[in-house]
Coordinates of C-alpha atoms and ligand atoms in Angstrom, one line a residue:
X903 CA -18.3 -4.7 5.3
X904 CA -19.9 -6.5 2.7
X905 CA -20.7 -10.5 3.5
X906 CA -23.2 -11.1 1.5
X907 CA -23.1 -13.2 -2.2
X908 CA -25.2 -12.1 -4.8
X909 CA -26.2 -13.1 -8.7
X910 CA -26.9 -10.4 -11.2
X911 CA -28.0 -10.5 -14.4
X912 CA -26.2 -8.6 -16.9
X913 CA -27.8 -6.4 -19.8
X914 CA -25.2 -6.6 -21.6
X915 CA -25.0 -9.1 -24.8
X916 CA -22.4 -12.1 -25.4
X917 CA -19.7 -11.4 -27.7
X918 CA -17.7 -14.6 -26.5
X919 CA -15.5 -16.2 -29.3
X920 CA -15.8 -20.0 -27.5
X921 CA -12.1 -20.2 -28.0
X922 CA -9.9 -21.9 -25.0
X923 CA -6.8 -19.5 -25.4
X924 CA -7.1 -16.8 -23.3
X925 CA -4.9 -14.2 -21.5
X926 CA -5.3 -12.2 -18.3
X927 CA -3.7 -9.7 -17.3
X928 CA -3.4 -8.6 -13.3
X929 CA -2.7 -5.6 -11.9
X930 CA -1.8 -5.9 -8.1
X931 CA -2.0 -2.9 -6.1
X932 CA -1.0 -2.6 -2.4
X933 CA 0.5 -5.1 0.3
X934 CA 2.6 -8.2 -0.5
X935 CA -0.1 -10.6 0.6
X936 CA -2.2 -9.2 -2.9
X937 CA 1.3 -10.0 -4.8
X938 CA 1.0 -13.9 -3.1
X939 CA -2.6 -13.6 -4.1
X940 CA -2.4 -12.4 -7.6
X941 CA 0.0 -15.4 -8.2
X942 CA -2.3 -17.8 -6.8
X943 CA -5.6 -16.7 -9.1
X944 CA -3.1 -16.9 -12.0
X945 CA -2.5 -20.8 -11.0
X946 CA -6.0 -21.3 -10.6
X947 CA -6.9 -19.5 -13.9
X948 CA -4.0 -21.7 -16.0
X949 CA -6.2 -24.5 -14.6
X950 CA -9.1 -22.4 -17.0
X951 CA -6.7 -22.1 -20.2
X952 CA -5.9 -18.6 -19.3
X953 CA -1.9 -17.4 -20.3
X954 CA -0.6 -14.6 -17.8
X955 CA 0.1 -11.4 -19.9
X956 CA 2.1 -8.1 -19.2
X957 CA 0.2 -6.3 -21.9
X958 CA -3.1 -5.2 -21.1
X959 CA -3.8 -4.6 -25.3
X960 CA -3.6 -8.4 -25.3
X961 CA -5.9 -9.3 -22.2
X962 CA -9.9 -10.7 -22.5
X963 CA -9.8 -10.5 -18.9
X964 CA -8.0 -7.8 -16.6
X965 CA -8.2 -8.5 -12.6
X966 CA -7.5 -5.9 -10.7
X967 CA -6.4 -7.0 -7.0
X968 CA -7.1 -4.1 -4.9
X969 CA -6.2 -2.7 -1.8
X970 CA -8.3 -0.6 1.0
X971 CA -5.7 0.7 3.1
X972 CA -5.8 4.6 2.2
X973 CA -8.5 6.4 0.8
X974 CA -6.3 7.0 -2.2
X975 CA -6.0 3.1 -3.2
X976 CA -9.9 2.9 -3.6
X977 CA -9.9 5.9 -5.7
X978 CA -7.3 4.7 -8.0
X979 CA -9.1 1.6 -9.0
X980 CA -11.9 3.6 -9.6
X981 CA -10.4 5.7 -12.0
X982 CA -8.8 2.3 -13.3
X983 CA -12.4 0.7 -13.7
X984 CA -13.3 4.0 -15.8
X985 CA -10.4 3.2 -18.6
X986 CA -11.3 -0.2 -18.3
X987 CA -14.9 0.9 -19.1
X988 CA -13.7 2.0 -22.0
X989 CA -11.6 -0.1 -23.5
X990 CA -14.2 -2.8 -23.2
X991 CA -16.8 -0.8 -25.0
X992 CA -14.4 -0.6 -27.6
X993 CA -13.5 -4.1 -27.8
X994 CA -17.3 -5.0 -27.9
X995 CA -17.6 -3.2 -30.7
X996 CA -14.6 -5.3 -32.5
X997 CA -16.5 -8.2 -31.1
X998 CA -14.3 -9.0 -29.0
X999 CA -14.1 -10.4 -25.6
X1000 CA -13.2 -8.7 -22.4
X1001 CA -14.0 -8.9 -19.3
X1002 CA -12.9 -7.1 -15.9
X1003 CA -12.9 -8.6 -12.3
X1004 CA -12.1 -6.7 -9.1
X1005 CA -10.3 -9.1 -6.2
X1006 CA -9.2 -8.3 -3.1
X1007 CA -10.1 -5.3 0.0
X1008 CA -11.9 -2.9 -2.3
X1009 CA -14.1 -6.0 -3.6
X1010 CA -14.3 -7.0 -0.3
X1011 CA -15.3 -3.7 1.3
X1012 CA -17.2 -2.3 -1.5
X1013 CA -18.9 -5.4 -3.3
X1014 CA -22.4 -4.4 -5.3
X1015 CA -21.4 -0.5 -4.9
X1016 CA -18.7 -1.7 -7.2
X1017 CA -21.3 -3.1 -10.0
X1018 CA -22.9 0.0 -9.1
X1019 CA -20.5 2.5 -9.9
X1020 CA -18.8 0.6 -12.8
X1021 CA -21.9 -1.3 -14.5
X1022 CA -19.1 -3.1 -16.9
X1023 CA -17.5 -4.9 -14.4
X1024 CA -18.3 -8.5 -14.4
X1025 CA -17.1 -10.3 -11.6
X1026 CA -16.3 -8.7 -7.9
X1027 CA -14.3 -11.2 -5.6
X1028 CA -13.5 -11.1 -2.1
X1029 CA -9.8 -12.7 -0.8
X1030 CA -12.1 -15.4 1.4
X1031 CA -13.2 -16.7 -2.2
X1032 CA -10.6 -16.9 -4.8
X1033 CA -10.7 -20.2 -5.6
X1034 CA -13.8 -19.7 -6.7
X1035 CA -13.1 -17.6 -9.3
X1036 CA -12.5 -19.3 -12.4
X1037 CA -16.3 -21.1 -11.3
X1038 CA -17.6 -17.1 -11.0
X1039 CA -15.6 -16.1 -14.7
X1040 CA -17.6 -18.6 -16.0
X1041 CA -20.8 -17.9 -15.0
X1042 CA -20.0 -14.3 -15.8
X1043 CA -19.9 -15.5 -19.5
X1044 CA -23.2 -16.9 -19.5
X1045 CA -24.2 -12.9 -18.5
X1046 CA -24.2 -13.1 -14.7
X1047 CA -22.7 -10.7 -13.3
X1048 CA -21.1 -12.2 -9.7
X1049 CA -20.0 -10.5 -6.5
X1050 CA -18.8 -13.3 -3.6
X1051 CA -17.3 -11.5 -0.9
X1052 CA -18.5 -14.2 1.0
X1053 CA -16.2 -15.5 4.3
X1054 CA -16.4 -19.4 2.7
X1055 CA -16.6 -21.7 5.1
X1056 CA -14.3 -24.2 3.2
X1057 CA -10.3 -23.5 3.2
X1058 CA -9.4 -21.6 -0.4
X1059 CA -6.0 -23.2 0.1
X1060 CA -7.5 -26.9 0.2
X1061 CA -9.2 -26.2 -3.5
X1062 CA -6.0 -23.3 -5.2
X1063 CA -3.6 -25.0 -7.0
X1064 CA 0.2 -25.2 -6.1
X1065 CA 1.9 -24.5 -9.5
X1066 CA 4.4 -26.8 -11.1
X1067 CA 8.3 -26.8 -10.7
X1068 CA 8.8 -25.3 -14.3
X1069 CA 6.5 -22.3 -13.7
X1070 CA 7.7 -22.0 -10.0
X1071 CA 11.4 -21.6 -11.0
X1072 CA 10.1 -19.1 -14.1
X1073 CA 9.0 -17.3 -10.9
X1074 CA 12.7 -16.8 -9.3
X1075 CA 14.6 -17.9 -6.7
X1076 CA 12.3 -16.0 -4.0
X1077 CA 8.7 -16.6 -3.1
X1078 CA 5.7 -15.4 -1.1
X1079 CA 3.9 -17.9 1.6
X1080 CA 0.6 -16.9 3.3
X1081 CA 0.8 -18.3 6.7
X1082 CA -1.9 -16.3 8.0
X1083 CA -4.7 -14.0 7.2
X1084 CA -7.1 -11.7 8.8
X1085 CA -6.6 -9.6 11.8
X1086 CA -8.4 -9.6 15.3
X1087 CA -6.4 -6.8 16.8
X1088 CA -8.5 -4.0 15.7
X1089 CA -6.2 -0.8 15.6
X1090 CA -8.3 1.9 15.1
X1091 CA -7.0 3.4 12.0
X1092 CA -7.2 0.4 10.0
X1093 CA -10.2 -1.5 7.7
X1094 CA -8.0 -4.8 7.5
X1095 CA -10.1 -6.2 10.7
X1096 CA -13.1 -5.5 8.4
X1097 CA -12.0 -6.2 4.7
X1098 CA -10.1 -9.5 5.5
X1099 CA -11.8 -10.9 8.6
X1100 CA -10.7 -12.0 12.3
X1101 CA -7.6 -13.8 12.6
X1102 CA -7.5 -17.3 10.8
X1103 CA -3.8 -19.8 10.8
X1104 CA -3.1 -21.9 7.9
X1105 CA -2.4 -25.3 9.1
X1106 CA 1.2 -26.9 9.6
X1107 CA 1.4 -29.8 7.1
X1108 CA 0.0 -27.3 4.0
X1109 CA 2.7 -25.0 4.9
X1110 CA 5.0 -27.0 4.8
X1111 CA 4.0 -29.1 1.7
X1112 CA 3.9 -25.8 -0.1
X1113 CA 7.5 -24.7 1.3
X1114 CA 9.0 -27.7 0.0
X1115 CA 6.9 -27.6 -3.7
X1116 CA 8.3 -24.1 -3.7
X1117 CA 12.3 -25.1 -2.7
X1118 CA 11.6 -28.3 -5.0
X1119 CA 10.7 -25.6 -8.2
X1120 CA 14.0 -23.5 -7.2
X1121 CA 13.0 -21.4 -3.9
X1122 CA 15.5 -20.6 -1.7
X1123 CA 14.3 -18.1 0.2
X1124 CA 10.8 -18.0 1.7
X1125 CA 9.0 -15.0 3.1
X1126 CA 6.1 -15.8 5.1
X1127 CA 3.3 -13.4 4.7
X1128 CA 0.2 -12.5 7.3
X1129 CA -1.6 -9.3 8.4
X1130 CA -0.6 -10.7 11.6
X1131 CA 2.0 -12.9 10.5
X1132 CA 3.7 -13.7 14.0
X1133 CA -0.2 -14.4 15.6
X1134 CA -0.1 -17.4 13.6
X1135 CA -1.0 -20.5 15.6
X1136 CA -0.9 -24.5 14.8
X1137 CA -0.4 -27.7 16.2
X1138 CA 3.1 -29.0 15.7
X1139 CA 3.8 -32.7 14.3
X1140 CA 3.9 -33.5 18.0
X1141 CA 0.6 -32.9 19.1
X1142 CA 1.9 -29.6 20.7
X1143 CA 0.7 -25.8 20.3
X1144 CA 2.6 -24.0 17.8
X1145 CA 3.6 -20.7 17.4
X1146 CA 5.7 -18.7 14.8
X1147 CA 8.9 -19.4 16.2
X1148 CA 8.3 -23.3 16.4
X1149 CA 6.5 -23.1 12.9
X1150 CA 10.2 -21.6 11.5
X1151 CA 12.4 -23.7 13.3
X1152 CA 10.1 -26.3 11.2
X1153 CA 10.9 -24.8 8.2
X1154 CA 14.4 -23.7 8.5
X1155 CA 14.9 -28.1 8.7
X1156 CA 13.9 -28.4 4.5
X1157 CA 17.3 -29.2 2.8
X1158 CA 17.7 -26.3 0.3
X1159 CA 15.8 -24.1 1.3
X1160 CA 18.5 -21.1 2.5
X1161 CA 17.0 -17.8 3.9
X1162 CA 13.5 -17.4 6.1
X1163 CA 11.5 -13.9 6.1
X1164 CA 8.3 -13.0 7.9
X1165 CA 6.3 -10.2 7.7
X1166 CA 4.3 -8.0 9.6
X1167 CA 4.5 -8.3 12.9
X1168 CA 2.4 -6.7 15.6
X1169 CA 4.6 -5.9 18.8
X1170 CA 2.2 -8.0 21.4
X1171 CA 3.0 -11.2 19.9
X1172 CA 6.6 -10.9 19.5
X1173 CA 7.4 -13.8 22.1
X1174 CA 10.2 -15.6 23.4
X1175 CA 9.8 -18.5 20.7
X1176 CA 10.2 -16.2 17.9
X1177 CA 13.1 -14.1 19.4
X1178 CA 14.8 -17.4 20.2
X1179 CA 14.2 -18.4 16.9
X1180 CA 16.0 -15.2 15.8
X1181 CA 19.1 -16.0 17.9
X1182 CA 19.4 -19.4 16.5
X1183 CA 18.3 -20.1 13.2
X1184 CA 21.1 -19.2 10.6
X1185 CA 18.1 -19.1 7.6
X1186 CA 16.1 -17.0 9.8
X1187 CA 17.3 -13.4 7.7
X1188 CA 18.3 -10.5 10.4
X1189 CA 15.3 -8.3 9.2
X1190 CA 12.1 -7.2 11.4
X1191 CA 9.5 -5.3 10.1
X1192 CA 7.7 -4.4 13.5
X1193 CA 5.5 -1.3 12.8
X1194 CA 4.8 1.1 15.9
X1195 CA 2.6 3.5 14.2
X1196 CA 3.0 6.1 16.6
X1197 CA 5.9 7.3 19.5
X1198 CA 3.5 8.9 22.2
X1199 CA 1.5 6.7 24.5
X1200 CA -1.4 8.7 24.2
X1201 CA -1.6 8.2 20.7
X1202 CA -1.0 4.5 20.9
X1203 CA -4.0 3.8 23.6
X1204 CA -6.1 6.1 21.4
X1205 CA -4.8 3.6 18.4
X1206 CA -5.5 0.5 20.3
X1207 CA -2.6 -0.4 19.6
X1208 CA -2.0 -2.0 23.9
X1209 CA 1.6 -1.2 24.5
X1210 CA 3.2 2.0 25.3
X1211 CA 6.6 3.7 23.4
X1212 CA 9.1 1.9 26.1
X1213 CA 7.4 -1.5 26.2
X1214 CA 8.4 -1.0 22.6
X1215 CA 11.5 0.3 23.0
X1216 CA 12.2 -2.8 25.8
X1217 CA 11.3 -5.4 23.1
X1218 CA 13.4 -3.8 20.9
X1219 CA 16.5 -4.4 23.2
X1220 CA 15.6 -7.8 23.9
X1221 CA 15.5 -8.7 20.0
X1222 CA 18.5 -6.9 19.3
X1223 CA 20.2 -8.8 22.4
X1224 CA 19.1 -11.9 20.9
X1225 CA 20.4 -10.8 17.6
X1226 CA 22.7 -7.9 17.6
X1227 CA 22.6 -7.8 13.5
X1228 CA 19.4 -7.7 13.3
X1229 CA 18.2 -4.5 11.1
X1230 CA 14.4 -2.7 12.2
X1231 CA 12.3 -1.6 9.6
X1232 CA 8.5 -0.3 11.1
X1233 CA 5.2 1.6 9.8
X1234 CA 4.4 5.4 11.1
X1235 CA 1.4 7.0 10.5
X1236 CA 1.4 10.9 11.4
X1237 CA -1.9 13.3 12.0
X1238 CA -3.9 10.4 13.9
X1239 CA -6.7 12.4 15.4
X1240 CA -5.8 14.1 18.3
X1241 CA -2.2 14.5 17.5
X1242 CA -0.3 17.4 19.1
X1243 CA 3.0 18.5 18.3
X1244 CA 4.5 17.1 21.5
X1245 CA 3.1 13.2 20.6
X1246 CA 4.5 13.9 16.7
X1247 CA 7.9 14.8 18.8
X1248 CA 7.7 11.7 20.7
X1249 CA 7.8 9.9 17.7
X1250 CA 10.4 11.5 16.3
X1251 CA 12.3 10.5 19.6
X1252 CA 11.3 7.1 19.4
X1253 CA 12.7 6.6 15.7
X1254 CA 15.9 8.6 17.1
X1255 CA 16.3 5.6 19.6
X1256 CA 15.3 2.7 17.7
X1257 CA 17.2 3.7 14.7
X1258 CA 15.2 1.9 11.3
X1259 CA 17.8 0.5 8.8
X1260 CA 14.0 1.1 6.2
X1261 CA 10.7 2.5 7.2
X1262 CA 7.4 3.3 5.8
X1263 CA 5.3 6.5 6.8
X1264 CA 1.6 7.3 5.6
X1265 CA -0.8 10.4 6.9
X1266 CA -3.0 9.4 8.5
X1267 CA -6.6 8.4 6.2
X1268 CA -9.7 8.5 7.7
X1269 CA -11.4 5.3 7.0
X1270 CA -15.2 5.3 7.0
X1271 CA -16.8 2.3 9.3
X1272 CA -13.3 2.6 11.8
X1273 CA -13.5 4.2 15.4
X1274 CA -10.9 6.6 14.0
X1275 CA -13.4 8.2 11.5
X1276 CA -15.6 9.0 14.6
X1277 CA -13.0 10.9 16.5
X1278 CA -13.3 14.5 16.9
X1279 CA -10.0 16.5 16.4
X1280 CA -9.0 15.4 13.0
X1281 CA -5.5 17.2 12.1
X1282 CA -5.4 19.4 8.8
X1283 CA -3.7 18.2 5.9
X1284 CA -1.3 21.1 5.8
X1285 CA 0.0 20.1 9.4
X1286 CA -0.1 16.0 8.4
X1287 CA 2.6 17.2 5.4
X1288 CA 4.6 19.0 7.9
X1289 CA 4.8 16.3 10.1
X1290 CA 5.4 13.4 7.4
X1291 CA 7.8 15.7 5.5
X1292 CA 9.8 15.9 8.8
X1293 CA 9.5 12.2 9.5
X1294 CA 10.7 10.8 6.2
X1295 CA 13.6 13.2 6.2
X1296 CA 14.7 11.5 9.7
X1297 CA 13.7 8.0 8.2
X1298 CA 15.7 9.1 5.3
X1299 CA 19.1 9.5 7.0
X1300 CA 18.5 6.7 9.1
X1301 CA 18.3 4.5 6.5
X1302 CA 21.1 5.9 4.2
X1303 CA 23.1 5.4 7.8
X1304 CA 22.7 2.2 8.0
X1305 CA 23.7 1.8 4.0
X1306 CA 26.4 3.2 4.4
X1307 CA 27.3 1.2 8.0
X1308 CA 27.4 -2.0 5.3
X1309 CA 30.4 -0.6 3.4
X1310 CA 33.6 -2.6 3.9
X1311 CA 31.4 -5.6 5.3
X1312 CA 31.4 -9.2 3.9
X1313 CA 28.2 -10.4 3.7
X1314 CA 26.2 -13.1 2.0
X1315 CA 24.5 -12.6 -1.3
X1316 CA 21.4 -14.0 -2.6
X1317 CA 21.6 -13.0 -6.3
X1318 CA 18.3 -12.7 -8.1
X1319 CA 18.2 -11.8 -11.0
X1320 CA 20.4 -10.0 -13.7
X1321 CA 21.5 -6.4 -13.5
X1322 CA 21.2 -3.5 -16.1
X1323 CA 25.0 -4.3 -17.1
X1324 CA 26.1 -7.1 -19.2
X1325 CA 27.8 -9.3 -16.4
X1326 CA 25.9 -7.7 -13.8
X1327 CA 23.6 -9.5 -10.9
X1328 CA 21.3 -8.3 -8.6
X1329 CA 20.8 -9.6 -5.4
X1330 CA 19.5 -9.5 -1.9
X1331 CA 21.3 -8.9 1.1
X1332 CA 20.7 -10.3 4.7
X1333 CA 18.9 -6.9 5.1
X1334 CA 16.5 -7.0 2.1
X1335 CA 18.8 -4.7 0.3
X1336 CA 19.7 -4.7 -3.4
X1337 CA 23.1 -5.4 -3.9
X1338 CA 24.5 -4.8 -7.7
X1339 CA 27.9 -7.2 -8.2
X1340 CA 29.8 -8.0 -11.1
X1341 CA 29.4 -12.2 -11.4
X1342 CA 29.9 -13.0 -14.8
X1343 CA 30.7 -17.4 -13.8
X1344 CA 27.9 -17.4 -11.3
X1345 CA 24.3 -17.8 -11.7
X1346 CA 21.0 -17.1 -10.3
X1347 CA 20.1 -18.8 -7.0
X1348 CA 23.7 -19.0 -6.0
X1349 CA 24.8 -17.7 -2.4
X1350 CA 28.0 -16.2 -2.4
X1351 CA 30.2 -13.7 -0.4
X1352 CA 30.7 -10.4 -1.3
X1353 CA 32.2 -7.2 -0.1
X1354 CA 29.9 -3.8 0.1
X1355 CA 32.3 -1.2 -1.9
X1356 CA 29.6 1.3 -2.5
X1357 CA 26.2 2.9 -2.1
X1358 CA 23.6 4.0 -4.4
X1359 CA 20.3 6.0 -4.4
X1360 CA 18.3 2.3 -3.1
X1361 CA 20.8 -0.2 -3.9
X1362 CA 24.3 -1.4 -3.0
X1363 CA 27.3 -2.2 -5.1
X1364 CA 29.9 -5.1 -4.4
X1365 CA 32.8 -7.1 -5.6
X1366 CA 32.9 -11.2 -5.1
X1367 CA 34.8 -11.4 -1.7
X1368 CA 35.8 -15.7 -2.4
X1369 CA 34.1 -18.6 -3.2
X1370 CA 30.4 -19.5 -3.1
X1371 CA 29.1 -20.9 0.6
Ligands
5AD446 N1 -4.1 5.7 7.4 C1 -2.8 5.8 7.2 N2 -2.0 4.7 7.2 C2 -2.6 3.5 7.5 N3 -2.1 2.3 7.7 C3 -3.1 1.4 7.9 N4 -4.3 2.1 8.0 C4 -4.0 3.4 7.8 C5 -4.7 4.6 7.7 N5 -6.1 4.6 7.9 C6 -0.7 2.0 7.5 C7 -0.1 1.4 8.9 C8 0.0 0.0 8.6 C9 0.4 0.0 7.1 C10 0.2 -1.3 6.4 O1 -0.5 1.0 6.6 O2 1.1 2.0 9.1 O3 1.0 -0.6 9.3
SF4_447 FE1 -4.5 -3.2 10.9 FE2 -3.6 -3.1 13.4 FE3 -4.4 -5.5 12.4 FE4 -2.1 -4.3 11.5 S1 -2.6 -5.1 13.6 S2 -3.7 -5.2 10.2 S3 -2.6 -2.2 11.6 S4 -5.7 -3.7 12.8

């Protein structure tokens, strides 16, 4: 873990044109908390006179927002730095301007080995810092080269800009919120306790000043985002300790603003707050993404992860009792070190029981600088496939089942955006599905009812069912 902030001087010579019109272009790899965070540096940088592009041909400045979480994500931005290497020699050349930032884990984790490796990069930027950014770009053109992977001390929310109504509805009708950041729970597969720091809670009143902004700008349905989304903590308008549950019930009170999300939970602080919450809140969508990594106990305590398969299992039941619609979606990883074929089996068992409307499963990475790197009895690739092929194909069918269990329902429709067909809308169902429907009257933003006629390869089809709720 890199903390440290350090100036560099660059050898490289200034090409700048001095103009004010500039365009960036971000590429956002990994978890949904980088998508809320590329969106946020893109505020900050308007602030700076620089346009959001698609096409990179058009960029001076490409920021890539990386993520740490498998070996594989590092090494991709690597090999993206190299083209970007590239290009920029080439646009010197023109006299041109471009320059190249790295934000997010990789920054964070890597930091000078970054400027290292890829001399052309100019600015490296950790997630604890990115409201400093447009202050680092600009140093950067006086020939610094920056890296501030810093843990700042003051709040980035208090100083990043919330954007305006026009450019929040140009955004769509849903929207990312950052609760919570950081992780103190220290599984021992995973870097995020490292790259993104121990556990921090935004506070109540920004959260709900930037819910409202975004309902205000044509929101209506709000995801809340943390590593550790449901450890967030805060004290209530009342005085009182807060937890998730109270922090939606807050939320779920701001006229307009239809459907709540949250995402990822850990198990251990699923409590009765938020599973009340679940039974009563109608915006509170029937979705829970509540990874268990692993089925086997042994493998769990060896993860840190400090519950066993039926605890798990037992939560389940009491969620599901709260809210019998409620559809599971979780995180596997297969091949932790130390796996035998009878823990891969109890996971399979444990997926059989819990039954996942949508999952996600990775093989296991080792990650240097976590306990799991030190553990002897790493599993061979070869047997990792086996396992993970098996896995997905069990995922597979469980979530085409519950697809197909959605045929012949009425349900209510979020619609999003327009479909491939002329006429056609996309949008979301309860259970973060896309649903394709013929709407030709209606328009974005609108909820309506519709019945499930059909399935598709990762979507749903639909007809209007009656009028709009
Ligand atoms: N190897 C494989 N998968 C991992 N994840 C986190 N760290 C690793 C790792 N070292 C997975 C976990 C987590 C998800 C975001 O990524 O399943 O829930
Ligand atoms: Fe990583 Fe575990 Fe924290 Fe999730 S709970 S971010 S898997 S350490």
């Amino acid at each position: 873990m890199t903390q440290d902030s350090a100036l560099l001087q660059a050898p490289e010579t200034d090409l700048r044109d001095g103009s004010n019109n500039r365009k960036v272009f971000i590429k956002t790899y990994g978890c949904q908390m980088n998508v809320y965070d590329s969106t946020r540096m893109s505020d900050a940088l308007a602030r700076d006179g620089y346009e959001p592009t698609e096409n990179m041909e058009e960029a001076d400045l490409v920021l890539l927002n990386t993520c740490h979480i498998r070996e594989k994500a590092a090494e991709k931005v690597y090999s993206a730095l190299g083209r970007l290497r590239d290009m920029k020699k080439e646009r010197n050349r023109e006299g041109r301007e471009f320059m190249i930032g790295v934000a997010g884990c990789v920054a964070q984790a890597e930091g000078e080995e970054i400027l290292r490796r890829v001399p052309a990069v100019d600015v490296v930027i950790g997630p604890q810092t990115y409201h400093r950014l447009p202050e680092a770009l600009r140093k950067a053109k006086e020939g610094q080269r920056i890296v501030d992977t810093e843990y700042a001390l003051e709040d980035k929310f208090e100083h990043l800009p919330i954007a305006e109504s026009k450019k929040i509805r140009s955004r769509g009708v849903t929207s990312f919120l950052t609760v919570q950041e950081g992780c103190d729970k220290f599984c021992t597969f995973c870097v995020v306790p490292y790259t993104r720091g121990s556990e921090v809670s935004r506070p109540v009143s920004q959260i709900v000043e930037e819910a409202q902004k975004l309902v205000e700008g044509g929101v209506r349905e709000i995801t809340l985002l943390g590593q550790n989304v449901n450890a967030w903590h805060g004290v209530g308008a009342n005085g009182q300790e807060w937890t998730l549950g109270d922090l939606l019930y807050r939320l779920a009170e701001i006229p307009g603003l239809a459907r709540l999300r949250y995402t990822t939970s850990h198990p251990r602080d699923m409590d009765d707050r938020l599973i009340e919450a679940h039974r009563d809140l109608r915006a509170l969508m029937p979705y829970l993404h509540l990874p268990v990594q692993a089925g086997s106990d042994r493998i769990l305590k060896a993860m840190n992860r400090r519950h066993t398969a039926a605890e798990y299992l037992m939560l389940v039941e009491r969620i599901r009792t709260a809210r019998p619609d409620i559809a599971l979606s979780g995180d596997f990883i297969v091949g932790f070190p130390g796996e035998t074929d009878q823990d891969f089996e109890d996971t399979l068992r444990l997926v059989e029981e819990v039954r996942y409307a949508q999952a996600f499963s990775f093989k296991y990475s080792t990650r240097p600088g976590t306990p799991g790197a030190e553990l002897k009895d790493q599993v061979p690739e070869e047997i990792k496939a086996k396992r993970l092929e098996r896995l997905q194909a069990l995922l597979l069918k469980q979530q085409q089942e519950f697809a197909g269990s959605c045929v012949g329902k009425t349900i209510e429709l979020l619609l999003e955006k327009p479909g491939r067909m002329p006429g056609q809308l996309i949008g979301r169902s309860p259970w973060l599905q896309s649903v394709n429907v013929d709407a030709k009257e209606l328009q974005i933003g609108d909820i309506i009812n519709v019945r499930i006629t059909g399935t598709g390869t990762n979507s749903l089809f639909a007809e209007i069912a009656e009028a709009e709720v």
